[in-house]
């Protein structure tokens, strides 16, 4: 019908001579010189481009209307394009008018001479319109138009060739006019296409103009964009030198957080509102009035509503719908690309079939072979371009998804209620942000496989059925059988992974503790015991690893052998069913190519399904988090400061922490006049802090009325410090005002601290304020509030964490009636009784109610709860006063102790910790840390403290020695064995395919082949040997990998434990833990599979090249240059990609740490109303991260496109040479060589992926080895010099000219110390902070080696013996009691040397017996990490029990300063007096009253002994000791 209709166009009115297809195929196909008929040329070839443009027009027009990028000014380029378009239209219509003129001359032509020019002319007008419309909408380079000009030119070229042939054909008449117009048309098209390759200038007013480094993507031309040429600049830069963050482009506007997140947030809000709306419609219908009065009203009504209409409630907000709405439209494009790619994929095998037929048919004209070759190449190239556009869309969508999810989670975290916060811990929320968002990102690339994989399978099966008939089912059956096997293995792997993760977590937890308590381990010489503990866990982990290694070997085996088994079974069935079934080249190799295609979707499906399941779990977790309750912003009315009534008014208000909790504050009524100072006092847990939270709107208001006028500043009980400079912490986003800032710092007593800090107020403060003491943090938090100059100040006990004298200073200068804030409204929660007389009003709270209220005098007169409270506290104050003046006054919470003791002893521990006050004393940091050389470090060193982490990331290529190291770790035998097995496998694989090609070339006699059974048998045998080799190398690599990880971990652990103390002070523990978790994990589970795949793809590529060379030796000319191009591209890529990966991971951690920080300080951020700034900061950090991620995606695409072109060239040449040499080649060899070359693209791609993966991951080995070269401390034990087992018998210690320094470049901390201590003497060592007291003990234990002089114990120079020999014989009770998680028994005696009786006796002497016997597990009581489930005093006593258990002749007591209450202290002192009577005791004293009855006292000052003698003598000398005693009030 169609051909008939078209024919009528081609025929002039009276004749029927011209034929459409020229009747048969003779003209077009079966000829040496093919051509189309005139009719076909003038209809179909002219119409194809027109149909394309008109089909695209409506969609494209709508797209441009919605996506306006701004207006581009008329440029010469644009003028030229428009002019050419108009000329083209004129040329087309010139033809049309010529035809009319002919008619008037009575020359009748076929109708198409009228119709085609008309259609073409209108289309050219449309094209010209689009050129202008694109300019107005800001399109810089248009794909639609480029493709249009390309198609037009291709069609015109065919006609042009035909016209030239016609002209050269002498006898023909030439239509001169049409000839000229057509040549003009052709040249104009060519020029248009060339012009289309150049991009326009950027639109006016676009972001790119004021962007310092805009992304070149949008200003690139269409060709540059589909081949990803635009990133080449960055690649070259990255190849020349390692990239840095400043080299990266800005993100495209549509990828930034501020564009993406609001969209998702809006859609989610709509969806969420739906769920809220539905139940509410009828919720209050039953009894409206309840809403206000009944505090539990909501609950009861909801229940009732559920009974009325249960169907209503089941509507849940669907996050999937929201995500789809937000990202669906852009993602739909990928759907089209994927479908196109899948169809093109099957073109390869089909063209291969034609090629083999062509080689078989000796009469076919040569040009057909070249045509097939060209077609194969074009299909492959198109496939490449389409596939990578598809991937690009997927990855960009994934990236946007992640940005959006992170942004939405962050915004939600700032508004969720406290009760909701309790349900998800900080860790969980951070996981949502990292793990779950990542899952969505990964899924975006796979999700299309859900429909694409079945489609591919169906198409492949259809083509196979056509090829081989029903015997395909045998192969399919094998494949389907393998799917459940793979699935089972995947499930098993998962369970193993879980088990391994568990062991790994335990191991890391233990490592963490070891690194935190390393000092104690070294002092007690316990390294070996803990090494064993770690190795025990590691052993379990390796067991699981071994199991999963066997599984992995099985999986590799099935994965590599599957295609072979499938082919074998299919061919066997095919040949055996019927004698006449001949296996020729076409059938065999086309089927092989199709089976190779099938392999991918079948293996992908289980992966995709599991990743969808994971993503759905993540989706649910996200939905739950995003549906949490939010704080009601209107519960507290924040008004302007006008009313005379007061600046805080609370009427009849009741609050609870969450909707369903009982109220924590009941009917509160009070008014605070403007500018007054209010104290809130009361026993522990009576609701003081809750009252402040309620005023901030952090609690759920059940009823009542609360007004807070003006802006609010808040100082929480636990200071929250950001990881920023000290200055930024104080200014907190306000503008800088130098004079005010100075006043604030002075008032908050921060000047001395700023002087100590290495770079003053520009010092960066670590996460959670690690490099500040508790008191300093509290003062920074206070300074932040004072600086922001608010109207209302809420202080939650800020004075508890600071020393008494500092507290006094702060009260006078800041809070009190004469302070900076004297005109502001201040509410102060406090325990400090001495400040109460200066308050305007005092609120006394008890059990969530205000029991009394009034001024100090009024309350005393009433003699109620307040007077009681005062009496309780006054005594406690008295007893504390004695210590408060001593130089090391403690930062305890003096006041609370009294109260707590009355209340419940259990709370003591919890409360003291909650204030982070117990450990840290004001003077710099507690004493033992002065040992870490903090005080002596020069400035440069302090700065490099921050840089230690950064310089470990090595740049540049990985050295070959690292690979060699890894091979040695595996064991050279296994290494070479696995390489050998790899070779065997690939040789077998090549042989089996070569055998197949020989088989297919067997001559056919009487319709059958002769030696089918032999052929089949050998084919099967080769396949089985291949399988055995695969299994062998898989096992070898996996087991080798386990050997390597065991060896490397053991070395790492041993080396780290052997490192000296100074190493741990220099290296952040995070670094070390990272080595033990991340790097070891990489070595365990990432490197072996990568090595397998790397070796596999290497040999695959080599194999394919060998086969191509076998078939067509001439290919030797072309393969080496292509190989060089390949290597060049690969090196280029790896250099950039590695650096981009680093930049991406470096910029990723700030996102999480900022998020962590925000979660901890969310109440402060809300109080200061800084949410917008924090959201903006978060967005910036996410964008910074994506800025590095985006180029790395594009770099991957860049590489893939380049490589696939190399692969496509190999296909091209393999086919080309096969066509050229077709007379010498058998069809079997052609099939073999082309089917191998079709796979080579995939292998090349894999190879680069794997080689760069291998390079990124092998770095782990390098980083683990790094610590093997570090300095070590002295030998643990030396056989020759080991002292007698009874040494030291007397306990005599001599220091001879002893001197000590912390590092070579620093001054001596101790100099020329000459002291002899006789056995049994009790010596006290005193001195101001930093005088070198702790350094003396460090020298005695050889934590630091002597710089000069020597220490002699009982006649043996301690520098000559092994460290463990020394440290086992001298006992220390350290300053901070560190316990390890494990049983109590393990903490006392890790080596199991003592009997239970001994342990109980020591516990009894340490006054712990009653406590331990009361525990359910007695000695096996599990201590938590850091001993958190024991109070500080109890921990100190456990350390005493350790010392009693060792019972050595020399005891060093580094006196605990802040942690211990007086009672424990007395217990320890009395025990030491009674139990260590005949031992030498050295006490580093902070409280002088403990050493007043010692034999002698050494007074140190600046590292020298300045006074030495009995305490009484020294007091008479009136020297340093006397002045210290006077300070302590002992004189």
Tab-separated table of C-alpha atoms in Angstrom, residues 162 220 269 350 359 777 1013 1174 1194 1229:
chain	number	residue	atom	x	y	z
A	162	UNK	CA	23.906	9.774	-6.948
A	220	UNK	CA	30.119	23.820	25.894
A	269	UNK	CA	5.413	19.517	53.557
A	350	UNK	CA	22.843	-9.338	14.412
A	359	UNK	CA	32.274	-14.215	4.499
A	777	UNK	CA	34.500	25.879	77.670
A	1013	UNK	CA	31.219	-36.335	19.720
A	1174	UNK	CA	23.404	27.087	60.326
A	1194	UNK	CA	32.076	13.317	34.804
A	1229	UNK	CA	37.799	-17.510	12.658
